[in-house]
C-alpha cells in the first residue's frame, strides 16, 4: 500500500479514492463516462504500480506474484468448524496412556499358511473359517460353540454401533457433527401408535401405483398410454381360478383336489389335531387294566373304592366355541 | 435415532465440499427473479450470470413467495441457498412502486445476513459495446476494483453497497496471481449520496519504458446506474460471528525442548522475605501448657478477626 492519495487493498486488487466528489455532474452521459474512465485509469495504474513491483517468480504461464492478505474484512459464508469432542474411547485411551499402533494391511493367516488382508473379503483369522473348536471344561453340554461365537460377535457389533451413535450424538450436541453424517429420528412420535407414522412408499409400491390407478378407468387400464420406462402392471386381470367345465367322466381330478382341500380344512377345525381320541381311549383302558391286575396281585384284600383317583394331566386341545 | 451415511463415495465428497472449513470455498451466487420482471431486468440478470459463470446458479422460474425484506418471505431464499450451497444472491423483481428492482444479498450459514435493494437505471448491455474481441476478459479472471467518491465512506448505504459489490465480484481469494491474467476492472463512481455508476472494463496493458505496463481501460461489459432504495445491515451479534477469524495458534511460553533433557520449562520461585516472616508459636522451649495457651490465643485472635 503506497502513500498515494488512494487507499489500495492489494489482496483484493482494490483502490478507493476518498477525496473525490462531483461538484456538478457533467451534463451529458458521454462526458460523465469519460470522466469516470479517466479517474479509473489513474487508480488502476496506481494498483498496477504496486502490483508489478512485488517480487515475481517466473512460471510457464507468465510472471506470478505473491499477493498480500486482503485488508478489507468480509464476512464468512459459514461458521467456523467446531472442534470435535473426544469420543469415549479417546478419553479412555488418554487416561490410560494408550497410543495408536499402526496396523498392517496383510497379516499371516495360520490356517491357510499364507498372507491375507486384515479386513474385508477373504480376511486372515476369520471367525467363520475355523473348522474345529477344542472343547473346554467350562463348556456346557448342549451348547453349540460355533453358534455361541457368532452370537458373541453379533453382540459386540451391536454394542459398537450403540457406542458410535452415542459419540455422534455427543458431537451433534457440541455442534461438530461430521458433514457427511446425518442423525435421523426413527422413534415413534409422542402421540399415536405405529400406524400413525406415515410409511414411506417403497420402490415396488411406487412402480405399481400407476397400474393400480389405471384399473379405475372404464376399460380397466388396458388401453392407457404408457410412459417410457413404465413396466406393465403385475397381477393384471385374473384373481380367481375357475375349474374347466368339462374334464372327463364323473368328478375330475382337479375338482377332487378342490373338494378334498375344503373338507380337510373343515374337519381339521373340529378335530383335535394333537390327540387321536380313539387311540387315547384304548391306551387309557389298557393302562387301567394293567394297573388293576397289579393291584390285585399286590393287595388282594383292599377294596377298589379306597384306591386313589388317578387323574390324567394330559392337556387336550379344546377349542372354545364362539 | 439412526445414522444416515451417504451410500457412495462421490456423495460423501460432495457433502465434504459443502462443509464449513477454516479456509472457505469461493462464494457462489444464486440468481433468480420474482413474479414480474422487465426486459431490462432480465438482461441484467443474464449478464450478471455471464460475468460469474463458473460459480453462479441461475433459476428461470418465477418465485412469487420470495419477499426478501419481509419476515416471512425469506424462507424460500434460505432453502434455495442451502440446496445450491450459494451464499450470495441476486433477486430481481419489477413493480410500479419499485421499477427494475434488484436485491443483492448475502447469507451466513444459509440464513440471511444482509440485503441491499437497488434500482437499475440507464442499463447498457454487453452487446451494445463495440470493442476489439481480443481484449475480452476471460471468465474467472480476478478483477480489479476502483471505487471513486467520498460518499462511499460517509454515506451508510453506499458503504454497505461497496462491501456487497466487492463480495459479489471478488471471486476466489488467491495467494499468488499470474500477472498476465489481470484483464478486467470494475469502476464504481458515486454520483450522489444515493446513486452510483457501475462500469465493467477490460484492461489493455501497453508497453511503457519501465517494467510496469501502462494501463488502458476499454469499456466492454454492462454499465448501469444503481440507485440504493433500501438496505438491511446485519445484527451486531451476527456481524461479530461472521467476522470471526480462525484463532492463530497461541504462542506457548516457557517451553523449550532439549535433545538430552526433553521438554523443559523453568519454575520461577519468588524470593523469600526472611525478615518479614512471622515466627511460629510452636516454641519447643516452653512447657506444654504455656505452649498450648499461646497457640489457642493465636487461633482465637484469628477467629475474632475473621468474624
mmCIF file of C-alpha atoms in Angstrom, chain B:
data_model
loop_
_atom_site.group_PDB
_atom_site.id
_atom_site.type_symbol
_atom_site.label_atom_id
_atom_site.label_comp_id
_atom_site.label_asym_id
_atom_site.label_seq_id
_atom_site.Cartn_x
_atom_site.Cartn_y
_atom_site.Cartn_z
ATOM 1 C CA UNK B 1 -32.028 -42.436 16.214
ATOM 2 C CA UNK B 2 -30.493 -43.639 13.028
ATOM 3 C CA UNK B 3 -27.179 -42.724 11.438
ATOM 4 C CA UNK B 4 -27.553 -41.786 7.786
ATOM 5 C CA UNK B 5 -24.354 -42.004 5.806
ATOM 6 C CA UNK B 6 -24.040 -41.301 2.066
ATOM 7 C CA UNK B 7 -24.047 -44.534 0.099
ATOM 8 C CA UNK B 8 -21.429 -43.524 -2.488
ATOM 9 C CA UNK B 9 -18.001 -42.006 -2.098
ATOM 10 C CA UNK B 10 -18.923 -39.342 -4.604
ATOM 11 C CA UNK B 11 -21.830 -38.164 -2.468
ATOM 12 C CA UNK B 12 -19.523 -38.066 0.535
ATOM 13 C CA UNK B 13 -17.033 -35.927 -1.370
ATOM 14 C CA UNK B 14 -19.772 -33.513 -2.380
ATOM 15 C CA UNK B 15 -21.011 -33.196 1.191
ATOM 16 C CA UNK B 16 -17.485 -32.591 2.435
ATOM 17 C CA UNK B 17 -17.050 -29.827 -0.132
ATOM 18 C CA UNK B 18 -20.021 -28.039 1.380
ATOM 19 C CA UNK B 19 -18.892 -28.442 4.980
ATOM 20 C CA UNK B 20 -17.740 -25.394 6.987
ATOM 21 C CA UNK B 21 -13.968 -25.043 6.670
ATOM 22 C CA UNK B 22 -11.208 -22.845 8.015
ATOM 23 C CA UNK B 23 -10.353 -21.516 4.573
ATOM 24 C CA UNK B 24 -13.583 -21.322 2.628
ATOM 25 C CA UNK B 25 -14.551 -22.037 -0.935
ATOM 26 C CA UNK B 26 -15.465 -19.354 -3.447
ATOM 27 C CA UNK B 27 -18.844 -17.823 -2.687
ATOM 28 C CA UNK B 28 -21.447 -18.960 -5.176
ATOM 29 C CA UNK B 29 -24.211 -16.683 -6.417
ATOM 30 C CA UNK B 30 -27.852 -17.548 -6.869
ATOM 31 C CA UNK B 31 -29.683 -15.501 -9.491
ATOM 32 C CA UNK B 32 -33.444 -15.604 -9.523
ATOM 33 C CA UNK B 33 -36.440 -13.397 -10.101
ATOM 34 C CA UNK B 34 -39.896 -12.798 -8.714
ATOM 35 C CA UNK B 35 -43.330 -12.765 -10.220
ATOM 36 C CA UNK B 36 -42.838 -9.890 -12.600
ATOM 37 C CA UNK B 37 -39.682 -8.829 -14.386
ATOM 38 C CA UNK B 38 -38.993 -6.315 -17.078
ATOM 39 C CA UNK B 39 -36.877 -6.779 -20.180
ATOM 40 C CA UNK B 40 -34.157 -4.630 -18.668
ATOM 41 C CA UNK B 41 -34.085 -6.694 -15.516
ATOM 42 C CA UNK B 42 -33.953 -9.945 -17.460
ATOM 43 C CA UNK B 43 -30.884 -8.815 -19.364
ATOM 44 C CA UNK B 44 -29.287 -7.533 -16.141
ATOM 45 C CA UNK B 45 -29.702 -10.933 -14.540
ATOM 46 C CA UNK B 46 -28.402 -12.845 -17.552
ATOM 47 C CA UNK B 47 -25.363 -10.622 -17.867
ATOM 48 C CA UNK B 48 -24.643 -10.946 -14.166
ATOM 49 C CA UNK B 49 -24.769 -14.689 -14.680
ATOM 50 C CA UNK B 50 -22.344 -14.466 -17.588
ATOM 51 C CA UNK B 51 -19.921 -12.418 -15.555
ATOM 52 C CA UNK B 52 -19.891 -15.038 -12.829
ATOM 53 C CA UNK B 53 -20.298 -18.125 -14.988
ATOM 54 C CA UNK B 54 -18.272 -20.659 -13.030
ATOM 55 C CA UNK B 55 -19.767 -20.078 -9.645
ATOM 56 C CA UNK B 56 -23.303 -18.932 -10.202
ATOM 57 C CA UNK B 57 -26.632 -20.691 -10.456
ATOM 58 C CA UNK B 58 -29.475 -19.129 -12.418
ATOM 59 C CA UNK B 59 -33.083 -20.098 -11.788
ATOM 60 C CA UNK B 60 -35.601 -19.446 -14.529
ATOM 61 C CA UNK B 61 -38.883 -19.983 -12.710
ATOM 62 C CA UNK B 62 -40.960 -17.212 -11.202
ATOM 63 C CA UNK B 63 -40.908 -17.167 -7.421
ATOM 64 C CA UNK B 64 -43.928 -15.362 -6.075
ATOM 65 C CA UNK B 65 -43.419 -16.106 -2.384
ATOM 66 C CA UNK B 66 -39.988 -14.524 -2.067
ATOM 67 C CA UNK B 67 -40.014 -11.102 -0.471
ATOM 68 C CA UNK B 68 -36.543 -10.563 0.974
ATOM 69 C CA UNK B 69 -37.344 -7.599 3.130
ATOM 70 C CA UNK B 70 -40.386 -9.150 4.779
ATOM 71 C CA UNK B 71 -40.037 -11.507 7.694
ATOM 72 C CA UNK B 72 -41.858 -14.460 6.169
ATOM 73 C CA UNK B 73 -40.642 -14.102 2.620
ATOM 74 C CA UNK B 74 -37.082 -15.265 3.181
ATOM 75 C CA UNK B 75 -37.672 -18.952 3.860
ATOM 76 C CA UNK B 76 -37.651 -19.907 0.182
ATOM 77 C CA UNK B 77 -34.437 -17.989 -0.360
ATOM 78 C CA UNK B 78 -32.779 -19.700 2.578
ATOM 79 C CA UNK B 79 -33.942 -23.084 1.310
ATOM 80 C CA UNK B 80 -32.526 -22.453 -2.163
ATOM 81 C CA UNK B 81 -29.325 -21.146 -0.677
ATOM 82 C CA UNK B 82 -28.992 -24.309 1.335
ATOM 83 C CA UNK B 83 -29.749 -26.629 -1.574
ATOM 84 C CA UNK B 84 -27.448 -24.947 -4.086
ATOM 85 C CA UNK B 85 -24.812 -24.006 -1.492
ATOM 86 C CA UNK B 86 -24.894 -20.358 -2.573
ATOM 87 C CA UNK B 87 -24.098 -17.654 -0.066
ATOM 88 C CA UNK B 88 -24.753 -14.684 -2.368
ATOM 89 C CA UNK B 89 -27.965 -13.997 -4.231
ATOM 90 C CA UNK B 90 -29.372 -11.503 -6.687
ATOM 91 C CA UNK B 91 -33.152 -11.317 -6.748
ATOM 92 C CA UNK B 92 -34.814 -9.249 -9.461
ATOM 93 C CA UNK B 93 -38.382 -8.013 -9.499
ATOM 94 C CA UNK B 94 -40.332 -5.284 -11.211
ATOM 95 C CA UNK B 95 -43.307 -3.369 -9.889
ATOM 96 C CA UNK B 96 -44.796 0.037 -10.350
ATOM 97 C CA UNK B 97 -43.561 1.231 -6.995
ATOM 98 C CA UNK B 98 -40.073 -0.218 -7.456
ATOM 99 C CA UNK B 99 -39.238 -0.485 -11.128
ATOM 100 C CA UNK B 100 -36.254 -2.635 -12.143
ATOM 101 C CA UNK B 101 -35.605 -3.688 -8.592
ATOM 102 C CA UNK B 102 -32.554 -5.767 -7.767
ATOM 103 C CA UNK B 103 -31.955 -7.129 -4.278
ATOM 104 C CA UNK B 104 -28.361 -8.146 -3.622
ATOM 105 C CA UNK B 105 -27.977 -10.216 -0.506
ATOM 106 C CA UNK B 106 -25.593 -12.376 1.437
ATOM 107 C CA UNK B 107 -26.236 -15.328 3.685
ATOM 108 C CA UNK B 108 -24.377 -16.655 6.684
ATOM 109 C CA UNK B 109 -24.889 -20.305 7.495
ATOM 110 C CA UNK B 110 -27.699 -20.217 4.929
ATOM 111 C CA UNK B 111 -29.608 -17.564 6.860
ATOM 112 C CA UNK B 112 -29.996 -14.040 5.556
ATOM 113 C CA UNK B 113 -27.066 -11.920 6.670
ATOM 114 C CA UNK B 114 -27.693 -8.581 4.932
ATOM 115 C CA UNK B 115 -29.569 -7.103 1.974
ATOM 116 C CA UNK B 116 -29.234 -4.127 -0.353
ATOM 117 C CA UNK B 117 -32.052 -3.132 -2.653
ATOM 118 C CA UNK B 118 -31.049 -1.150 -5.721
ATOM 119 C CA UNK B 119 -32.878 0.115 -8.725
ATOM 120 C CA UNK B 120 -31.250 -0.298 -12.108
ATOM 121 C CA UNK B 121 -31.265 2.664 -14.455
ATOM 122 C CA UNK B 122 -29.550 3.528 -17.704
ATOM 123 C CA UNK B 123 -28.601 -0.038 -18.333
ATOM 124 C CA UNK B 124 -26.337 -0.771 -21.285
ATOM 125 C CA UNK B 125 -25.841 -4.416 -22.103
ATOM 126 C CA UNK B 126 -22.679 -6.143 -23.289
ATOM 127 C CA UNK B 127 -23.929 -6.359 -26.854
ATOM 128 C CA UNK B 128 -24.169 -2.605 -27.178
ATOM 129 C CA UNK B 129 -20.438 -2.089 -26.718
ATOM 130 C CA UNK B 130 -18.047 -2.320 -29.607
ATOM 131 C CA UNK B 131 -14.515 -3.296 -28.901
ATOM 132 C CA UNK B 132 -11.713 -5.455 -30.162
ATOM 133 C CA UNK B 133 -12.733 -9.019 -29.328
ATOM 134 C CA UNK B 134 -9.179 -9.950 -28.392
ATOM 135 C CA UNK B 135 -9.450 -7.769 -25.340
ATOM 136 C CA UNK B 136 -12.493 -9.561 -23.979
ATOM 137 C CA UNK B 137 -11.816 -10.584 -20.378
ATOM 138 C CA UNK B 138 -11.763 -14.283 -19.687
ATOM 139 C CA UNK B 139 -14.312 -15.926 -17.400
ATOM 140 C CA UNK B 140 -12.987 -16.428 -13.926
ATOM 141 C CA UNK B 141 -10.179 -13.897 -14.012
ATOM 142 C CA UNK B 142 -9.687 -11.857 -10.886
ATOM 143 C CA UNK B 143 -10.984 -8.315 -11.361
ATOM 144 C CA UNK B 144 -9.548 -5.035 -10.165
ATOM 145 C CA UNK B 145 -11.766 -2.606 -8.321
ATOM 146 C CA UNK B 146 -11.819 1.185 -8.438
ATOM 147 C CA UNK B 147 -14.215 2.996 -6.096
ATOM 148 C CA UNK B 148 -14.396 6.725 -6.651
ATOM 149 C CA UNK B 149 -16.167 9.115 -4.381
ATOM 150 C CA UNK B 150 -16.093 10.233 -0.780
ATOM 151 C CA UNK B 151 -19.714 9.166 -0.378
ATOM 152 C CA UNK B 152 -18.531 5.570 -0.165
ATOM 153 C CA UNK B 153 -17.167 6.417 3.245
ATOM 154 C CA UNK B 154 -19.629 8.961 4.507
ATOM 155 C CA UNK B 155 -22.974 7.519 3.479
ATOM 156 C CA UNK B 156 -24.081 4.319 5.225
ATOM 157 C CA UNK B 157 -25.931 2.854 2.255
ATOM 158 C CA UNK B 158 -23.097 3.352 -0.163
ATOM 159 C CA UNK B 159 -20.600 1.957 2.310
ATOM 160 C CA UNK B 160 -22.746 -1.170 2.547
ATOM 161 C CA UNK B 161 -23.152 -1.323 -1.224
ATOM 162 C CA UNK B 162 -19.402 -1.081 -1.710
ATOM 163 C CA UNK B 163 -18.858 -4.048 0.583
ATOM 164 C CA UNK B 164 -21.553 -6.077 -1.145
ATOM 165 C CA UNK B 165 -20.208 -5.317 -4.634
ATOM 166 C CA UNK B 166 -16.724 -6.262 -3.543
ATOM 167 C CA UNK B 167 -18.004 -9.557 -2.175
ATOM 168 C CA UNK B 168 -20.017 -10.234 -5.311
ATOM 169 C CA UNK B 169 -17.343 -9.754 -7.917
ATOM 170 C CA UNK B 170 -14.235 -10.594 -5.959
ATOM 171 C CA UNK B 171 -14.025 -14.253 -6.918
ATOM 172 C CA UNK B 172 -11.530 -16.523 -5.290
ATOM 173 C CA UNK B 173 -9.088 -15.238 -2.693
ATOM 174 C CA UNK B 174 -5.729 -16.349 -4.040
ATOM 175 C CA UNK B 175 -2.262 -16.223 -2.646
ATOM 176 C CA UNK B 176 -0.413 -15.996 -5.919
ATOM 177 C CA UNK B 177 -1.596 -14.222 -9.019
ATOM 178 C CA UNK B 178 -0.481 -14.576 -12.609
ATOM 179 C CA UNK B 179 0.081 -11.055 -13.904
ATOM 180 C CA UNK B 180 -0.936 -11.878 -17.444
ATOM 181 C CA UNK B 181 -4.351 -12.911 -16.171
ATOM 182 C CA UNK B 182 -5.214 -9.421 -14.968
ATOM 183 C CA UNK B 183 -7.633 -8.223 -17.602
ATOM 184 C CA UNK B 184 -10.727 -6.644 -16.123
ATOM 185 C CA UNK B 185 -11.744 -3.875 -13.760
ATOM 186 C CA UNK B 186 -14.967 -2.711 -12.127
ATOM 187 C CA UNK B 187 -15.180 1.064 -11.850
ATOM 188 C CA UNK B 188 -17.796 2.383 -9.418
ATOM 189 C CA UNK B 189 -18.305 6.115 -9.178
ATOM 190 C CA UNK B 190 -20.567 7.704 -6.605
ATOM 191 C CA UNK B 191 -22.745 10.207 -8.421
ATOM 192 C CA UNK B 192 -24.734 11.349 -5.432
ATOM 193 C CA UNK B 193 -25.468 10.144 -1.975
ATOM 194 C CA UNK B 194 -27.775 7.515 -3.380
ATOM 195 C CA UNK B 195 -26.598 6.684 -6.881
ATOM 196 C CA UNK B 196 -23.527 5.025 -8.251
ATOM 197 C CA UNK B 197 -22.378 4.307 -11.754
ATOM 198 C CA UNK B 198 -21.036 0.806 -12.233
ATOM 199 C CA UNK B 199 -18.903 0.062 -15.270
ATOM 200 C CA UNK B 200 -17.094 -3.076 -16.305
ATOM 201 C CA UNK B 201 -13.996 -2.523 -18.411
ATOM 202 C CA UNK B 202 -11.315 -4.658 -19.966
ATOM 203 C CA UNK B 203 -7.667 -3.835 -19.401
ATOM 204 C CA UNK B 204 -5.155 -3.318 -22.086
ATOM 205 C CA UNK B 205 -1.552 -3.397 -20.965
ATOM 206 C CA UNK B 206 0.664 -1.214 -23.066
ATOM 207 C CA UNK B 207 4.401 -1.102 -23.253
ATOM 208 C CA UNK B 208 5.935 1.632 -21.221
ATOM 209 C CA UNK B 209 9.542 2.472 -20.518
ATOM 210 C CA UNK B 210 9.686 0.701 -17.193
ATOM 211 C CA UNK B 211 8.734 -2.850 -16.282
ATOM 212 C CA UNK B 212 5.323 -1.614 -15.179
ATOM 213 C CA UNK B 213 2.976 -1.522 -18.164
ATOM 214 C CA UNK B 214 0.656 1.341 -18.859
ATOM 215 C CA UNK B 215 -2.979 0.591 -18.252
ATOM 216 C CA UNK B 216 -5.744 1.412 -20.640
ATOM 217 C CA UNK B 217 -9.408 0.892 -19.941
ATOM 218 C CA UNK B 218 -11.833 -0.225 -22.629
ATOM 219 C CA UNK B 219 -15.484 -0.432 -21.717
ATOM 220 C CA UNK B 220 -16.833 -3.858 -22.554
ATOM 221 C CA UNK B 221 -19.386 -5.002 -20.148
ATOM 222 C CA UNK B 222 -22.678 -3.930 -18.757
ATOM 223 C CA UNK B 223 -22.858 -0.450 -17.372
ATOM 224 C CA UNK B 224 -25.685 0.664 -15.146
ATOM 225 C CA UNK B 225 -26.735 3.223 -12.599
ATOM 226 C CA UNK B 226 -27.607 1.734 -9.249
ATOM 227 C CA UNK B 227 -29.957 3.711 -7.020
ATOM 228 C CA UNK B 228 -29.965 2.484 -3.447
ATOM 229 C CA UNK B 229 -33.514 2.092 -2.203
ATOM 230 C CA UNK B 230 -33.468 0.063 0.979
ATOM 231 C CA UNK B 231 -30.857 -1.834 2.845
ATOM 232 C CA UNK B 232 -30.641 -4.001 5.883
ATOM 233 C CA UNK B 233 -27.420 -4.310 7.849
ATOM 234 C CA UNK B 234 -26.705 -7.450 9.839
ATOM 235 C CA UNK B 235 -27.387 -7.507 13.564
ATOM 236 C CA UNK B 236 -24.433 -6.875 15.855
ATOM 237 C CA UNK B 237 -24.077 -10.424 17.119
ATOM 238 C CA UNK B 238 -24.350 -11.879 13.621
ATOM 239 C CA UNK B 239 -21.772 -9.447 12.327
ATOM 240 C CA UNK B 240 -19.392 -10.330 15.099
ATOM 241 C CA UNK B 241 -19.815 -14.026 14.496
ATOM 242 C CA UNK B 242 -19.387 -13.796 10.744
ATOM 243 C CA UNK B 243 -16.259 -11.698 11.015
ATOM 244 C CA UNK B 244 -14.537 -14.159 13.326
ATOM 245 C CA UNK B 245 -11.193 -15.265 12.025
ATOM 246 C CA UNK B 246 -9.703 -18.598 12.966
ATOM 247 C CA UNK B 247 -7.558 -18.382 16.096
ATOM 248 C CA UNK B 248 -3.898 -18.075 15.421
ATOM 249 C CA UNK B 249 -2.022 -20.725 17.331
ATOM 250 C CA UNK B 250 -1.233 -19.239 20.727
ATOM 251 C CA UNK B 251 2.430 -18.908 21.456
ATOM 252 C CA UNK B 252 3.272 -21.206 24.310
ATOM 253 C CA UNK B 253 5.644 -19.517 26.700
ATOM 254 C CA UNK B 254 8.321 -21.033 28.870
ATOM 255 C CA UNK B 255 8.579 -24.322 26.989
ATOM 256 C CA UNK B 256 11.816 -25.385 25.393
ATOM 257 C CA UNK B 257 12.748 -28.752 24.049
ATOM 258 C CA UNK B 258 16.186 -30.089 24.633
ATOM 259 C CA UNK B 259 17.578 -33.105 22.844
ATOM 260 C CA UNK B 260 19.029 -34.547 26.028
ATOM 261 C CA UNK B 261 16.598 -33.409 28.683
ATOM 262 C CA UNK B 262 13.474 -33.436 26.520
ATOM 263 C CA UNK B 263 10.692 -30.910 27.111
ATOM 264 C CA UNK B 264 11.802 -28.408 29.716
ATOM 265 C CA UNK B 265 10.285 -25.428 31.421
ATOM 266 C CA UNK B 266 11.527 -23.117 34.123
ATOM 267 C CA UNK B 267 9.929 -22.689 37.510
ATOM 268 C CA UNK B 268 10.292 -19.238 38.961
ATOM 269 C CA UNK B 269 10.066 -19.014 42.730
ATOM 270 C CA UNK B 270 9.719 -15.545 44.295
ATOM 271 C CA UNK B 271 12.333 -14.510 46.880
ATOM 272 C CA UNK B 272 11.569 -15.382 50.436
ATOM 273 C CA UNK B 273 11.304 -12.316 52.617
ATOM 274 C CA UNK B 274 13.142 -13.679 55.613
ATOM 275 C CA UNK B 275 12.816 -10.547 57.671
ATOM 276 C CA UNK B 276 9.031 -10.273 57.405
ATOM 277 C CA UNK B 277 8.197 -13.864 58.147
ATOM 278 C CA UNK B 278 6.310 -14.377 61.412
ATOM 279 C CA UNK B 279 7.881 -16.689 63.933
ATOM 280 C CA UNK B 280 5.959 -19.812 64.724
ATOM 281 C CA UNK B 281 4.204 -20.181 68.051
ATOM 282 C CA UNK B 282 5.219 -23.749 68.440
ATOM 283 C CA UNK B 283 8.203 -22.872 70.653
ATOM 284 C CA UNK B 284 9.722 -26.059 71.920
ATOM 285 C CA UNK B 285 11.453 -24.498 74.913
ATOM 286 C CA UNK B 286 8.205 -23.582 76.664
ATOM 287 C CA UNK B 287 6.355 -26.023 78.806
ATOM 288 C CA UNK B 288 3.422 -27.732 77.218
ATOM 289 C CA UNK B 289 0.596 -25.794 78.893
ATOM 290 C CA UNK B 290 2.140 -22.448 78.075
ATOM 291 C CA UNK B 291 2.771 -23.508 74.516
ATOM 292 C CA UNK B 292 -0.782 -24.630 74.017
ATOM 293 C CA UNK B 293 -2.123 -21.477 75.669
ATOM 294 C CA UNK B 294 -0.187 -19.377 73.238
ATOM 295 C CA UNK B 295 -1.466 -21.419 70.329
ATOM 296 C CA UNK B 296 -5.049 -21.079 71.448
ATOM 297 C CA UNK B 297 -4.665 -17.336 71.880
ATOM 298 C CA UNK B 298 -3.477 -17.070 68.283
ATOM 299 C CA UNK B 299 -6.294 -19.156 66.907
ATOM 300 C CA UNK B 300 -8.844 -17.172 68.945
ATOM 301 C CA UNK B 301 -7.405 -13.943 67.638
ATOM 302 C CA UNK B 302 -7.694 -15.217 64.091
ATOM 303 C CA UNK B 303 -11.274 -16.294 64.726
ATOM 304 C CA UNK B 304 -12.342 -12.911 66.043
ATOM 305 C CA UNK B 305 -10.564 -11.180 63.178
ATOM 306 C CA UNK B 306 -12.361 -13.256 60.600
ATOM 307 C CA UNK B 307 -15.695 -12.525 62.315
#
